[in-house]
Every structure is written in structure tokens, then in C-alpha cells.
């Protein structure tokens, strides 16, 4: 097994894992199967929900994945990671680093839920071929952890 790895916002993935994620089923109609991450029933962790997303290019896939996350899970046992009122203010790709800025409706009253929501977005978007790192901001400011540190790269 290849021991080479890349660091993706606090998680380490082997190159083999990254290849497996980016090579998920793509059919001739531009459909790609992706895992979208949502809260579990108790909102204490995130779990994947498989979705087929139709797209023309990787930029479309980022937008589709973000809109699907805002819309929420299909599985009634899963909980959304953000309010349906959340809007994407901007997306900025610099090489393989994607910054997504949300409106303040993204934020929860619970710091742990904020951290899990950010992680769900990172896990979802890092499956897209051109995305290596994701930084989530709210109204232009980084999401802050309980210790005052920035959640992100």
C-alpha cells in the first residue's frame, strides 16, 4: 500500500483513498456519485449520504454539492448541517484551495455543531477532483473553535 498522504483540513488521506473518492461512478450523462455529509439523528457526528449529482464541470459540482448540503438530507433520520436559509456569499478557488463564504445563517449556537458542520462541508467538497483544501468562512470571517482558534487549514 502506498504510504504517501496528503493533509486535508485536519484529516490525513492516502493517495489511494483520494483516487477512490475522485473516481466514484461517473456515467456518460455527467452524473457523479458523491457522499454528502450531514448530522446524525442526535447531531453528535456526521455521516455520509450518497447522492448522484449531474454536472458539466468541477465548478458545477462544487455548486451542486453546496446547494444539496443547504437543501438537507433525503434520509429522514439525518439532520441538516445548516439552515435552509443559509446562502453562499462567494466561492474562491486558488489553485486547489477552495474558500466558501456563507451568510450568518450557517452558524449554530453550539461550537461543536459549527465544527462538525465545517467538517461535513470539507469532507463533501474534498471529493471533487480539483479541490484539495477547503476553508469555510461566515460573512468573510473564519469559523472559530471553542479555544478561539480558526477551524480550517
mmCIF file of C-alpha atoms in Angstrom:
data_model
loop_
_atom_site.group_PDB
_atom_site.id
_atom_site.type_symbol
_atom_site.label_atom_id
_atom_site.label_comp_id
_atom_site.label_asym_id
_atom_site.label_seq_id
_atom_site.Cartn_x
_atom_site.Cartn_y
_atom_site.Cartn_z
ATOM 1 C CA UNK A 1 0.000 0.000 0.000
ATOM 2 C CA UNK A 2 1.240 3.470 -0.861
ATOM 3 C CA UNK A 3 2.216 5.380 2.292
ATOM 4 C CA UNK A 4 2.169 8.793 0.595
ATOM 5 C CA UNK A 5 -0.528 11.017 2.040
ATOM 6 C CA UNK A 6 -1.962 14.493 1.812
ATOM 7 C CA UNK A 7 -3.295 16.616 4.643
ATOM 8 C CA UNK A 8 -6.871 17.777 4.091
ATOM 9 C CA UNK A 9 -8.000 20.174 6.835
ATOM 10 C CA UNK A 10 -7.056 18.096 9.805
ATOM 11 C CA UNK A 11 -7.529 14.672 8.265
ATOM 12 C CA UNK A 12 -4.919 12.596 6.503
ATOM 13 C CA UNK A 13 -5.864 10.572 3.457
ATOM 14 C CA UNK A 14 -3.692 8.217 1.474
ATOM 15 C CA UNK A 15 -3.255 8.858 -2.230
ATOM 16 C CA UNK A 16 -5.188 5.629 -2.846
ATOM 17 C CA UNK A 17 -8.142 6.975 -0.811
ATOM 18 C CA UNK A 18 -8.088 10.248 -2.770
ATOM 19 C CA UNK A 19 -8.089 8.356 -6.089
ATOM 20 C CA UNK A 20 -11.014 6.221 -4.930
ATOM 21 C CA UNK A 21 -13.029 9.325 -3.987
ATOM 22 C CA UNK A 22 -12.365 11.137 -7.257
ATOM 23 C CA UNK A 23 -13.085 8.067 -9.383
ATOM 24 C CA UNK A 24 -16.539 7.343 -7.982
ATOM 25 C CA UNK A 25 -19.037 6.357 -10.633
ATOM 26 C CA UNK A 26 -19.300 8.905 -13.424
ATOM 27 C CA UNK A 27 -21.675 7.944 -16.226
ATOM 28 C CA UNK A 28 -21.931 9.244 -19.784
ATOM 29 C CA UNK A 29 -24.700 11.699 -18.784
ATOM 30 C CA UNK A 30 -22.365 13.657 -16.483
ATOM 31 C CA UNK A 31 -23.709 12.093 -13.291
ATOM 32 C CA UNK A 32 -21.284 11.549 -10.420
ATOM 33 C CA UNK A 33 -21.975 9.739 -7.201
ATOM 34 C CA UNK A 34 -20.817 11.773 -4.201
ATOM 35 C CA UNK A 35 -21.135 11.448 -0.474
ATOM 36 C CA UNK A 36 -22.753 14.455 1.159
ATOM 37 C CA UNK A 37 -22.217 14.686 4.902
ATOM 38 C CA UNK A 38 -24.993 15.532 7.351
ATOM 39 C CA UNK A 39 -25.578 15.335 11.108
ATOM 40 C CA UNK A 40 -26.672 12.008 12.519
ATOM 41 C CA UNK A 41 -30.009 11.793 14.319
ATOM 42 C CA UNK A 42 -28.530 13.122 17.585
ATOM 43 C CA UNK A 43 -26.466 15.819 15.806
ATOM 44 C CA UNK A 44 -23.384 14.426 17.553
ATOM 45 C CA UNK A 45 -21.425 13.352 14.453
ATOM 46 C CA UNK A 46 -21.588 13.497 10.674
ATOM 47 C CA UNK A 47 -22.472 10.636 8.362
ATOM 48 C CA UNK A 48 -22.447 10.293 4.582
ATOM 49 C CA UNK A 49 -25.485 10.168 2.341
ATOM 50 C CA UNK A 50 -24.794 9.054 -1.218
ATOM 51 C CA UNK A 51 -26.195 11.275 -3.986
ATOM 52 C CA UNK A 52 -25.887 11.313 -7.748
ATOM 53 C CA UNK A 53 -25.161 14.845 -8.968
ATOM 54 C CA UNK A 54 -25.424 15.859 -12.639
ATOM 55 C CA UNK A 55 -22.722 18.282 -13.710
ATOM 56 C CA UNK A 56 -20.774 19.662 -16.677
ATOM 57 C CA UNK A 57 -17.506 20.524 -14.907
ATOM 58 C CA UNK A 58 -15.929 20.628 -11.439
ATOM 59 C CA UNK A 59 -17.225 24.182 -10.821
ATOM 60 C CA UNK A 60 -20.769 22.905 -11.375
ATOM 61 C CA UNK A 61 -20.095 20.045 -8.977
ATOM 62 C CA UNK A 62 -18.997 22.447 -6.196
ATOM 63 C CA UNK A 63 -22.194 24.497 -6.644
ATOM 64 C CA UNK A 64 -24.401 21.408 -6.811
ATOM 65 C CA UNK A 65 -22.834 19.898 -3.702
ATOM 66 C CA UNK A 66 -23.199 23.157 -1.738
ATOM 67 C CA UNK A 67 -26.841 23.542 -2.804
ATOM 68 C CA UNK A 68 -27.547 19.918 -1.875
ATOM 69 C CA UNK A 69 -25.975 20.464 1.555
ATOM 70 C CA UNK A 70 -28.151 23.538 2.109
ATOM 71 C CA UNK A 71 -31.254 21.662 0.952
ATOM 72 C CA UNK A 72 -30.510 18.947 3.511
ATOM 73 C CA UNK A 73 -30.558 15.168 3.658
ATOM 74 C CA UNK A 74 -33.034 12.906 1.868
ATOM 75 C CA UNK A 75 -32.869 10.352 4.673
ATOM 76 C CA UNK A 76 -35.365 11.382 7.357
ATOM 77 C CA UNK A 77 -33.067 10.075 10.106
ATOM 78 C CA UNK A 78 -30.307 12.539 9.195
ATOM 79 C CA UNK A 79 -30.281 16.229 10.143
ATOM 80 C CA UNK A 80 -29.164 19.196 8.021
ATOM 81 C CA UNK A 81 -25.783 20.750 8.829
ATOM 82 C CA UNK A 82 -27.051 24.270 8.170
ATOM 83 C CA UNK A 83 -30.281 26.224 7.924
ATOM 84 C CA UNK A 84 -32.136 26.192 4.608
ATOM 85 C CA UNK A 85 -31.915 29.994 4.831
ATOM 86 C CA UNK A 86 -28.121 29.845 4.501
ATOM 87 C CA UNK A 87 -26.762 31.434 1.336
ATOM 88 C CA UNK A 88 -23.369 31.028 -0.309
ATOM 89 C CA UNK A 89 -21.911 34.541 -0.470
ATOM 90 C CA UNK A 90 -18.893 33.515 -2.533
ATOM 91 C CA UNK A 91 -16.629 30.699 -3.647
ATOM 92 C CA UNK A 92 -12.978 31.356 -4.405
ATOM 93 C CA UNK A 93 -10.649 28.725 -5.841
ATOM 94 C CA UNK A 94 -6.919 29.467 -5.574
ATOM 95 C CA UNK A 95 -5.038 26.516 -7.052
ATOM 96 C CA UNK A 96 -6.549 23.586 -5.112
ATOM 97 C CA UNK A 97 -7.637 25.701 -2.128
ATOM 98 C CA UNK A 98 -11.370 26.461 -2.090
ATOM 99 C CA UNK A 99 -12.778 29.133 0.228
ATOM 100 C CA UNK A 100 -16.548 29.148 0.658
ATOM 101 C CA UNK A 101 -18.158 32.107 2.405
ATOM 102 C CA UNK A 102 -21.652 31.636 3.865
ATOM 103 C CA UNK A 103 -24.178 34.042 5.360
ATOM 104 C CA UNK A 104 -24.531 34.044 9.153
ATOM 105 C CA UNK A 105 -27.470 31.619 8.977
ATOM 106 C CA UNK A 106 -24.787 28.935 8.688
ATOM 107 C CA UNK A 107 -23.823 29.312 12.358
ATOM 108 C CA UNK A 108 -25.207 27.203 15.210
ATOM 109 C CA UNK A 109 -25.457 28.223 18.863
ATOM 110 C CA UNK A 110 -23.204 25.250 19.647
ATOM 111 C CA UNK A 111 -19.470 25.428 18.845
ATOM 112 C CA UNK A 112 -19.274 21.642 18.413
ATOM 113 C CA UNK A 113 -22.048 21.728 15.807
ATOM 114 C CA UNK A 114 -20.191 24.512 13.989
ATOM 115 C CA UNK A 115 -17.048 22.378 13.907
ATOM 116 C CA UNK A 116 -18.972 19.328 12.665
ATOM 117 C CA UNK A 117 -20.757 21.412 10.017
ATOM 118 C CA UNK A 118 -17.427 22.739 8.718
ATOM 119 C CA UNK A 119 -16.006 19.216 8.686
ATOM 120 C CA UNK A 120 -19.088 17.976 6.765
ATOM 121 C CA UNK A 121 -18.505 20.640 4.113
ATOM 122 C CA UNK A 122 -14.801 19.813 3.889
ATOM 123 C CA UNK A 123 -15.470 16.070 3.591
ATOM 124 C CA UNK A 124 -18.113 16.681 0.926
ATOM 125 C CA UNK A 125 -16.123 19.120 -1.213
ATOM 126 C CA UNK A 126 -12.732 17.383 -0.992
ATOM 127 C CA UNK A 127 -14.205 14.534 -3.057
ATOM 128 C CA UNK A 128 -14.188 16.864 -6.074
ATOM 129 C CA UNK A 129 -11.119 16.339 -8.233
ATOM 130 C CA UNK A 130 -9.726 19.882 -8.223
ATOM 131 C CA UNK A 131 -10.405 20.588 -4.524
ATOM 132 C CA UNK A 132 -7.550 19.806 -2.132
ATOM 133 C CA UNK A 133 -8.359 22.068 0.836
ATOM 134 C CA UNK A 134 -11.487 23.883 1.938
ATOM 135 C CA UNK A 135 -11.767 26.936 4.167
ATOM 136 C CA UNK A 136 -15.237 27.861 5.404
ATOM 137 C CA UNK A 137 -15.940 31.461 6.340
ATOM 138 C CA UNK A 138 -19.093 33.207 7.537
ATOM 139 C CA UNK A 139 -19.640 36.792 6.441
ATOM 140 C CA UNK A 140 -15.943 36.865 5.495
ATOM 141 C CA UNK A 141 -14.608 35.680 8.866
ATOM 142 C CA UNK A 142 -13.222 32.220 9.680
ATOM 143 C CA UNK A 143 -15.324 29.920 11.863
ATOM 144 C CA UNK A 144 -13.795 29.919 15.343
ATOM 145 C CA UNK A 145 -13.359 26.926 17.682
ATOM 146 C CA UNK A 146 -14.081 26.949 21.431
ATOM 147 C CA UNK A 147 -10.406 27.715 22.139
ATOM 148 C CA UNK A 148 -10.520 30.742 19.843
ATOM 149 C CA UNK A 149 -8.558 29.052 17.062
ATOM 150 C CA UNK A 150 -9.660 29.073 13.434
ATOM 151 C CA UNK A 151 -11.347 25.959 12.100
ATOM 152 C CA UNK A 152 -9.769 25.257 8.737
ATOM 153 C CA UNK A 153 -6.414 24.690 7.077
#
